XYZ file of C-alpha atoms in Angstrom:
463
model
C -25.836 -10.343 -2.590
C -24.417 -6.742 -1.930
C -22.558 -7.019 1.843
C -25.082 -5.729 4.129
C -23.088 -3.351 6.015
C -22.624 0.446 4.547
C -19.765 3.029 5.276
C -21.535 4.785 8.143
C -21.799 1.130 9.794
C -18.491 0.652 9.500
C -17.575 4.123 10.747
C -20.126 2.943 13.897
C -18.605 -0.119 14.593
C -15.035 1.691 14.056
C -16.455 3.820 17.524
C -17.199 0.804 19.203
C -20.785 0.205 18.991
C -22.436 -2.458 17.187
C -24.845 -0.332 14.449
C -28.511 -1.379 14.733
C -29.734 -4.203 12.854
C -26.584 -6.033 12.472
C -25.731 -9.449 13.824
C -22.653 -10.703 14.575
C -19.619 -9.433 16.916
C -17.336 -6.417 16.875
C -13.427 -5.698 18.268
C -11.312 -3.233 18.603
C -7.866 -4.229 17.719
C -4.953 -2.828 19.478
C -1.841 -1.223 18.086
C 1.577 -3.054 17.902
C 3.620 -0.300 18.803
C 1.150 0.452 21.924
C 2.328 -3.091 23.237
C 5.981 -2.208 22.629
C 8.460 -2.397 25.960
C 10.260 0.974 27.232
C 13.473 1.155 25.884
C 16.280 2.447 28.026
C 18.171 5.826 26.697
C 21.297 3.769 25.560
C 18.934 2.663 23.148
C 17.793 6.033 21.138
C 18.099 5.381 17.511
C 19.343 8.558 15.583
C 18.632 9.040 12.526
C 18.122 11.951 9.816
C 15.523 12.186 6.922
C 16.524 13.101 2.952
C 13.377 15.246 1.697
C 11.096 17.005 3.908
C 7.795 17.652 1.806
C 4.765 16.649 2.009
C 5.291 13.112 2.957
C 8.732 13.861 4.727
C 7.011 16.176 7.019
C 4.294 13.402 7.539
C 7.114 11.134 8.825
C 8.229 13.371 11.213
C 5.100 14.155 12.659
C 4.303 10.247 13.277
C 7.764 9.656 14.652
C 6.963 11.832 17.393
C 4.772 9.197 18.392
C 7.586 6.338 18.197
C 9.377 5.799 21.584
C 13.329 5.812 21.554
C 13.927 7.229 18.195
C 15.354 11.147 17.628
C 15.663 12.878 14.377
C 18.988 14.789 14.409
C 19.359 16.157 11.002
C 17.027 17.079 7.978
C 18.286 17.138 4.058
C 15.940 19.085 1.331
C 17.411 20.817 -1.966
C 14.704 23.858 -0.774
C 15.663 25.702 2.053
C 11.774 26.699 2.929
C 11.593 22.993 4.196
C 14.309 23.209 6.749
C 12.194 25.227 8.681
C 9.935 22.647 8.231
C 11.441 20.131 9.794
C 12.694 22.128 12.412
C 9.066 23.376 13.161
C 7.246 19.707 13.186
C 10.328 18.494 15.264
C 10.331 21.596 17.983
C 13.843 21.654 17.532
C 16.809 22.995 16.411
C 18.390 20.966 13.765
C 21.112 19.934 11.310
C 20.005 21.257 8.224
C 21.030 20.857 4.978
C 20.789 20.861 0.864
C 23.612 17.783 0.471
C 22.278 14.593 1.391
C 25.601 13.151 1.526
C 26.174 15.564 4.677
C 23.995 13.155 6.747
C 25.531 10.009 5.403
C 29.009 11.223 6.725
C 27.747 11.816 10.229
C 28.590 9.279 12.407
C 26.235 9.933 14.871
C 23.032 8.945 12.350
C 21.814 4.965 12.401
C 19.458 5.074 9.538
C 17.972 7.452 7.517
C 14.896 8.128 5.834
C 14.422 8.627 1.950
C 11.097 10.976 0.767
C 12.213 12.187 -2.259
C 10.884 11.606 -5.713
C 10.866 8.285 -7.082
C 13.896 9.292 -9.711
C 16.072 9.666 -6.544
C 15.337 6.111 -4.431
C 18.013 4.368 -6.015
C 20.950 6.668 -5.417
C 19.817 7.382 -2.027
C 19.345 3.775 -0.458
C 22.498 2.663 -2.358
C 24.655 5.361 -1.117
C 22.676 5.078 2.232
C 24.132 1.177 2.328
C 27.185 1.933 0.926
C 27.699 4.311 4.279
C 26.605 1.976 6.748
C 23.335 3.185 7.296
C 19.606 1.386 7.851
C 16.731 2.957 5.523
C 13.427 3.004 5.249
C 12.344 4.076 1.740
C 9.542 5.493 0.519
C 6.726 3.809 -1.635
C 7.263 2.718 -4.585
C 10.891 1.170 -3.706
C 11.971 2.343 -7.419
C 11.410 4.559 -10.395
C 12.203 1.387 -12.756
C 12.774 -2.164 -12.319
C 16.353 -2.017 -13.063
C 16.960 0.529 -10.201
C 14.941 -1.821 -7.818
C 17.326 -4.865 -8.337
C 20.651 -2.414 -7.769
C 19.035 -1.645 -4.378
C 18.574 -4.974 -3.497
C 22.017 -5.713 -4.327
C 23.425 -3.025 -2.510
C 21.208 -3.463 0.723
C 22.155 -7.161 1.149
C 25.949 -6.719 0.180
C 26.641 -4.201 2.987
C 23.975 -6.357 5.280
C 21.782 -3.219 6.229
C 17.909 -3.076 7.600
C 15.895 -1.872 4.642
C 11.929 -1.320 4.672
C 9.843 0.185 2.149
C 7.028 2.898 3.117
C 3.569 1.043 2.598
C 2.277 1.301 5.932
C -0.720 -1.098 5.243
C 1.848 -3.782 5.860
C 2.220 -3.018 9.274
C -1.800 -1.949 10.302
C -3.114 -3.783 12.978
C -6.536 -4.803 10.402
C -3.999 -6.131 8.227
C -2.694 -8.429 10.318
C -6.137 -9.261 11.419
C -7.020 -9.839 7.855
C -4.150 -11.879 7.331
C -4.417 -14.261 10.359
C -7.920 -14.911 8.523
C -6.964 -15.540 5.603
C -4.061 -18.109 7.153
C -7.093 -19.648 9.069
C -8.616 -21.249 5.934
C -12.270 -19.807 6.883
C -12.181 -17.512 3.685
C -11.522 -20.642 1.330
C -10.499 -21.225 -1.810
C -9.977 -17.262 -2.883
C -10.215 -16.732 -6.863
C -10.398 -13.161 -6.931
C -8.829 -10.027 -4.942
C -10.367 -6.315 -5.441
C -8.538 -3.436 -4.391
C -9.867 0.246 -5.144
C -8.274 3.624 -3.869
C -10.190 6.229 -5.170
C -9.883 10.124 -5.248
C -12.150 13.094 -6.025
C -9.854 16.540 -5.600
C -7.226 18.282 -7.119
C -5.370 17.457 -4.269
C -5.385 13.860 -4.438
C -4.777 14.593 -8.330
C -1.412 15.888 -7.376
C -2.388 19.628 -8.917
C -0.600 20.981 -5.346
C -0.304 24.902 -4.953
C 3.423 26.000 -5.932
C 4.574 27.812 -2.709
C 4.821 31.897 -3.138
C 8.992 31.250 -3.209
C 9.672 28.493 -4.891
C 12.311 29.337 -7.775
C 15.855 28.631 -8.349
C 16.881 30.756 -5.375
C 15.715 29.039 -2.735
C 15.783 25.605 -4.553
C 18.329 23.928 -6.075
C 17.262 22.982 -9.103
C 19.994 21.415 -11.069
C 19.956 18.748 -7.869
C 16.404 18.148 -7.657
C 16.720 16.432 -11.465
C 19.627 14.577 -10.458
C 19.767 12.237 -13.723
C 16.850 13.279 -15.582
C 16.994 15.532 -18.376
C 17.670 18.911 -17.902
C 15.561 21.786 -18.235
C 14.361 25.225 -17.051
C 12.774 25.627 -13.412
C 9.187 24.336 -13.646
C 7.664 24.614 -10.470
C 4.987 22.354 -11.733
C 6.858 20.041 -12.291
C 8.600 20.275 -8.922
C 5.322 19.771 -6.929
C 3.385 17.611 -9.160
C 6.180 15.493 -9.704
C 3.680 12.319 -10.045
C 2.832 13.196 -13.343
C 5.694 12.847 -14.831
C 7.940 10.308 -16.282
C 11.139 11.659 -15.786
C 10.105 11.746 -11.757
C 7.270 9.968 -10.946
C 5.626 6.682 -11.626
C 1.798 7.988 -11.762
C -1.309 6.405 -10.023
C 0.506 2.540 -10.122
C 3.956 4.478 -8.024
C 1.634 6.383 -5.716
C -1.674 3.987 -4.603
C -1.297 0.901 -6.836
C 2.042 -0.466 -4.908
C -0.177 0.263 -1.606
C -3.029 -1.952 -3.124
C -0.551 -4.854 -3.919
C 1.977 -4.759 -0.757
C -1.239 -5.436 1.123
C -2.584 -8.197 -1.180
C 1.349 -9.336 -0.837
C 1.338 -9.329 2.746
C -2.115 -11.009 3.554
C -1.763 -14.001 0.804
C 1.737 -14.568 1.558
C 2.603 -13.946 -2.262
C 5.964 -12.448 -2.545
C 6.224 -12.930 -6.558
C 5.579 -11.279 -9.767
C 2.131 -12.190 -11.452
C 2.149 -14.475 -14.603
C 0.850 -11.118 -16.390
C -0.626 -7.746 -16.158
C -3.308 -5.896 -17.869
C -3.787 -2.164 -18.103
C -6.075 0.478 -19.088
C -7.160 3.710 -18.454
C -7.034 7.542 -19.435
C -6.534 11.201 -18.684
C -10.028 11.809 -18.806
C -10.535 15.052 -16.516
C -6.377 16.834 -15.608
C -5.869 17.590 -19.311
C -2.723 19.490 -17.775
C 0.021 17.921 -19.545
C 0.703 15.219 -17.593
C 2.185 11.853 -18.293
C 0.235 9.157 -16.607
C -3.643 8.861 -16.516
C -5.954 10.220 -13.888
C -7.675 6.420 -14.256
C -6.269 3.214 -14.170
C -7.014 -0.536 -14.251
C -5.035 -2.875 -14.160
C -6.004 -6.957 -13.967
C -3.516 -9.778 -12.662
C -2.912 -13.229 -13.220
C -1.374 -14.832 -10.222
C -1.173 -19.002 -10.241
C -4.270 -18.976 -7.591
C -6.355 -16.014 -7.690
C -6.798 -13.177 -9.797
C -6.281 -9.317 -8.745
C -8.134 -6.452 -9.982
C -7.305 -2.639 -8.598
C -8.322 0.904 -9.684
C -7.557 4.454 -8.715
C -9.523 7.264 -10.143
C -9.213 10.785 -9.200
C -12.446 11.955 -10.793
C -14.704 10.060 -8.681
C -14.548 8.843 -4.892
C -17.883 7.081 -3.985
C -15.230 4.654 -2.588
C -12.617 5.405 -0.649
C -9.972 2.914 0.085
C -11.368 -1.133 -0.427
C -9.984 -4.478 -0.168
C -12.345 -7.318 -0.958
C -11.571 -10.764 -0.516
C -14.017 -13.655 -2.179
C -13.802 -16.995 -1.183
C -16.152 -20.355 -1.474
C -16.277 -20.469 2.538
C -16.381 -16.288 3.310
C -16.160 -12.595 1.960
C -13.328 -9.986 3.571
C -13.895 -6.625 2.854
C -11.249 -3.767 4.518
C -12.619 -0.312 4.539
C -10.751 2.727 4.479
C -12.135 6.420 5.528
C -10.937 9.988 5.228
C -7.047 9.773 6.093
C -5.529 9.910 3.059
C -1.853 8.699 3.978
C -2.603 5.959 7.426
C -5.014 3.760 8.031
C -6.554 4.832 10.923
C -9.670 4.845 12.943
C -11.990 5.380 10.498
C -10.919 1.897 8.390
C -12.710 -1.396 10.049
C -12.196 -5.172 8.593
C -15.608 -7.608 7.951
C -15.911 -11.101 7.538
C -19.142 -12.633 6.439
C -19.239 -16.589 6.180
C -20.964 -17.487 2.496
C -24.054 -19.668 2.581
C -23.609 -23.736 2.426
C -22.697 -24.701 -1.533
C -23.253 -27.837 -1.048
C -26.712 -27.783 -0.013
C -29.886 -30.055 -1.568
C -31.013 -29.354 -5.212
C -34.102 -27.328 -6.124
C -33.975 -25.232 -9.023
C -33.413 -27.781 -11.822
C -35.632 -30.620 -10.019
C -39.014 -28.387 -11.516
C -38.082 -30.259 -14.863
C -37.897 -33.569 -13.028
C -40.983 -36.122 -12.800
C -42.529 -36.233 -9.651
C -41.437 -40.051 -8.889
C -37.653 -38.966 -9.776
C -37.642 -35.941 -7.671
C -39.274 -37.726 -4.716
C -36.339 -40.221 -4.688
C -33.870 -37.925 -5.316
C -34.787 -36.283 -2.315
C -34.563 -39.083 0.004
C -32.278 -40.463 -1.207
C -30.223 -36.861 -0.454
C -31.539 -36.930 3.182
C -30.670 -40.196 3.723
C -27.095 -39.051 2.988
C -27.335 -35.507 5.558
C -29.799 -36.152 8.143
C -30.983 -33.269 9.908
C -29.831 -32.615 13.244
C -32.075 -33.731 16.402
C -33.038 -31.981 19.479
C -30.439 -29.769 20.693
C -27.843 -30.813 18.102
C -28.380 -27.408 15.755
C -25.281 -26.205 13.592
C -24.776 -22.337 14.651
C -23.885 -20.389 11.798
C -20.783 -18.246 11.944
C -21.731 -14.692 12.736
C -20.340 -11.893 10.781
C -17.476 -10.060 12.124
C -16.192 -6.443 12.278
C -12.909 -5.001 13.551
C -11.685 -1.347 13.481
C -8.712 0.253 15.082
C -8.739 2.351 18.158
C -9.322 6.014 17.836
C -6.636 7.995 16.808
C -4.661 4.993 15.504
C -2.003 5.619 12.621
C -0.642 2.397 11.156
C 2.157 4.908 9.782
C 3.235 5.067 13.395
C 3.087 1.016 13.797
C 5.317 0.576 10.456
C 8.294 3.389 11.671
C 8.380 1.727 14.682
C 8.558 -1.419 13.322
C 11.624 0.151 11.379
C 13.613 1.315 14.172
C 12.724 -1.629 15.915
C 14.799 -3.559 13.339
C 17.712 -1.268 12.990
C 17.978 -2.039 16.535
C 17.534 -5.422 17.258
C 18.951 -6.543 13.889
C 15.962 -8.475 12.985
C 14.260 -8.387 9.744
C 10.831 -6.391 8.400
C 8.101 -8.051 7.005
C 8.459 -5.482 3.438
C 12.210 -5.807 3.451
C 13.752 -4.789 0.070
C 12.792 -8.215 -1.160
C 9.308 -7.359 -1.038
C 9.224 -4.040 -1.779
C 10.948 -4.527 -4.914
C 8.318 -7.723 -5.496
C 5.698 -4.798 -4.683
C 7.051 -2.073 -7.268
C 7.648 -4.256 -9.925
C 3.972 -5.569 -9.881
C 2.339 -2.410 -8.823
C 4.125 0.171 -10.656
C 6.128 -1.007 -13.496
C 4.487 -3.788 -14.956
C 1.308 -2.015 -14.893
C 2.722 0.866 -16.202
C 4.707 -1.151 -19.022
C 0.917 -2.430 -20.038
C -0.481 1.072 -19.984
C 1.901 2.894 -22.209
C 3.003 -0.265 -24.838
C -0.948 -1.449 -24.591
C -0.183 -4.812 -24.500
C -0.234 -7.419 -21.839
C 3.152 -7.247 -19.572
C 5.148 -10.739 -18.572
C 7.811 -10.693 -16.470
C 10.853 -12.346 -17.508
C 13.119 -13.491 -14.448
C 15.860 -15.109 -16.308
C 16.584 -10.984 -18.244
C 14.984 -9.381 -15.146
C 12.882 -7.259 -17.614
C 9.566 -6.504 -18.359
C 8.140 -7.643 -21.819
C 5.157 -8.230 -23.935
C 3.226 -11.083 -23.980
């Protein structure tokens, strides 16, 4: 059966009213960082962010919204985004093209890395190296080499690292995973996960800004170790679709699919294997990686399926969850980047399984099926007066309006680099995460062959 409820129910029941027609109960959940205790001045963590772009600046803005935290200095190879930062902040800044500026400074706790995926590793080892906390953005690495040397690094100097996919940290998350802990789901054999696009937007195909070129940007940086070549400014905003930078569709929405699989099932390990497919099918643009993927898991208890297409978006953003006892579906709506009020969680108990035989008994003769029958009721006798079973009702949470689970998972950063204690997607699991998500499916999609990952080598290989 299809689940009854459709995206404008859940976008009702996400404004606090139960839609008409549908049983069962509805909550609003409330946000962690909502519940958080003032913090006295003393306590202000400092700290200064390396890439101010798109998702930079969308850092800033949410850590407006974080209580004792203060951005003090801003690092970007192109000048236009100082201003940037200076403007979302309403403040005068630090400002600078060297990264390693900000590492110097005393004065900073932790920093932030937004940069392209070629430039994680550098960044959070140097970051640990220095003494500082990080929170690094999604996927932890551009291969699964680099993700292991940031491991390394973070745990030698014994710094707070956490890993920018904000589902782990949304307040239907955690809802989703205290059912799933509960046992009501039951024995789970498959996980869907689908983020889905329809825009050249959420194809990457950005606008290059009016003056972008190798005077205001320094080029020559920006590749770091990639090969070197002439100022593209393609290639320096659609950085996605490109090897040499980006890790496609699997780097950008695939490692958010499987940190929140990781997070709700507990599973903080590689799958047994991976299988990929897809296409460039519509962005015929010269990109790298497709603008469609599958990819199918094999974990020891349940398998995972996810897809992201940007030619097509009749779903948004979907978790489901099937189970013997119960279905879990999580819905996602409009905000591309946080979870937010628009995004509700459902849990529909499955029919009894276990329930008296009819179809095959039309075959039966009449003197079998009779006894059969009894002999069944004899075994589950119905309940007397009073003494009726209720059946689970169907339930439906959604945030609170305005909610941002971007804002929950920075403060749940900076709550770390100051109380010492650990994250839930430490480097640990975001490495896990990216080396799932983004390389093994990736490994699958370019070799065409199933991917294994080999723990004794740490690499990726064909099955």
């Amino acid at each position: 059966m299809k689940f009854p409820m459709t995206r404008r129910d859940f976008v009702r029941l996400g404004a606090g009213s139960v839609a008409a027609g549908i049983a069962g109960k509805a909550g609003i959940l409330s946000p962690a960082f909502l519940r958080a205790a003032p913090m006295a001045a003393s306590d202000t963590v400092r700290f200064g962010i390396i890439g101010t772009g798109t998702q930079g600046c969308d850092l800033l803005r949410n850590s407006l919204s974080v209580p004792g935290i203060e951005c003090i200095a801003a690092a970007d190879v192109y000048d236009t985004r100082h201003e940037s930062a200076k403007a979302i902040l309403q403040k005068n800044i630090d400002t600078t093209r060297d990264y390693r500026r900000l590492l110097d400074r005393k004065d900073i706790d932790a920093v932030i890395v937004a940069t392209p995926d070629h430039w994680h590793r550098r960044l959070v080892v140097e970051a640990a190296q220095a003494g500082k906390d990080v929170y690094c953005e999604k996927p932890m690495s551009h291969t699964a080499e680099d993700g292991f040397a940031m491991v390394d690094a973070v745990q030698k100097n014994k710094r707070i690292c956490q890993i920018g996919s904000q589902r782990v940290s949304s307040v239907l998350y955690a809802k989703a995973k205290e059912i799933w802990d509960s046992g009501r789901l039951g024995e789970v054999d498959t996980i869907e996960a689908v983020w889905d696009r329809n825009s050249d937007s959420g194809a990457w195909v950005y606008p290059i800004p009016p003056d972008a070129s190798e005077t205001t940007i320094d080029w020559n940086t920006w590749l770091g170790d990639a090969p070197k070549r002439p100022f593209d400014g393609r290639r320096f905003v659609s950085w996605r679709c490109y090897k040499d930078y980006g890790t496609g569709l699997p780097g950008d929405l695939f490692v958010h699919l499987i940190s929140g699989i990781h997070f709700i099932t507990g599973v903080n390990a590689p799958p047994q294997r991976a299988y990929s497919t897809g296409g460039v099918y519509h962005y015929k643009d010269g990109r790298e990686f497709g603008d469609l993927q599958w990819t199918m898991y094999d974990y020891p208890k349940f398998q995972v399926v996810l897809r992201c297409n940007q030619n097509n978006q009749y779903e948004d953003q979907l978790f489901a969850f099937y189970g013997k006892k119960g279905t879990m579906f999580i819905r996602g709506e409009g905000a591309p980047q946080a979870l937010g009020a628009g995004a509700s969680l459902a849990f529909r108990p499955e029919a009894p399984f276990d329930g008296r035989e009819g179809y095959s008994l039309g075959s039966w003769p009449e003197k079998q099926k009779d006894e059969y029958i009894a002999n069944w009721e004899a075994k589950h006798p119905r309940p007397g007066p009073g003494q009726n079973k209720v059946q689970p009702e169907e339930e439906v949470y959604s945030a609170p309006e305005g909610y941002s689970d971007l804002v929950d998972h920075l403060a749940n950063f900076f709550q770390a680099v100051r109380t010492r204690k650990p994250v839930v997607e430490n480097e640990t699991f975001g490495n896990t995460a990216a080396l799932t998500g983004c390389h093994m499916s990736n490994y699958s999609y370019f070799n065409k062959t199933v991917a294994v990952w080999d723990a004794s080598s740490r690499t990726i290989k064909s099955a």
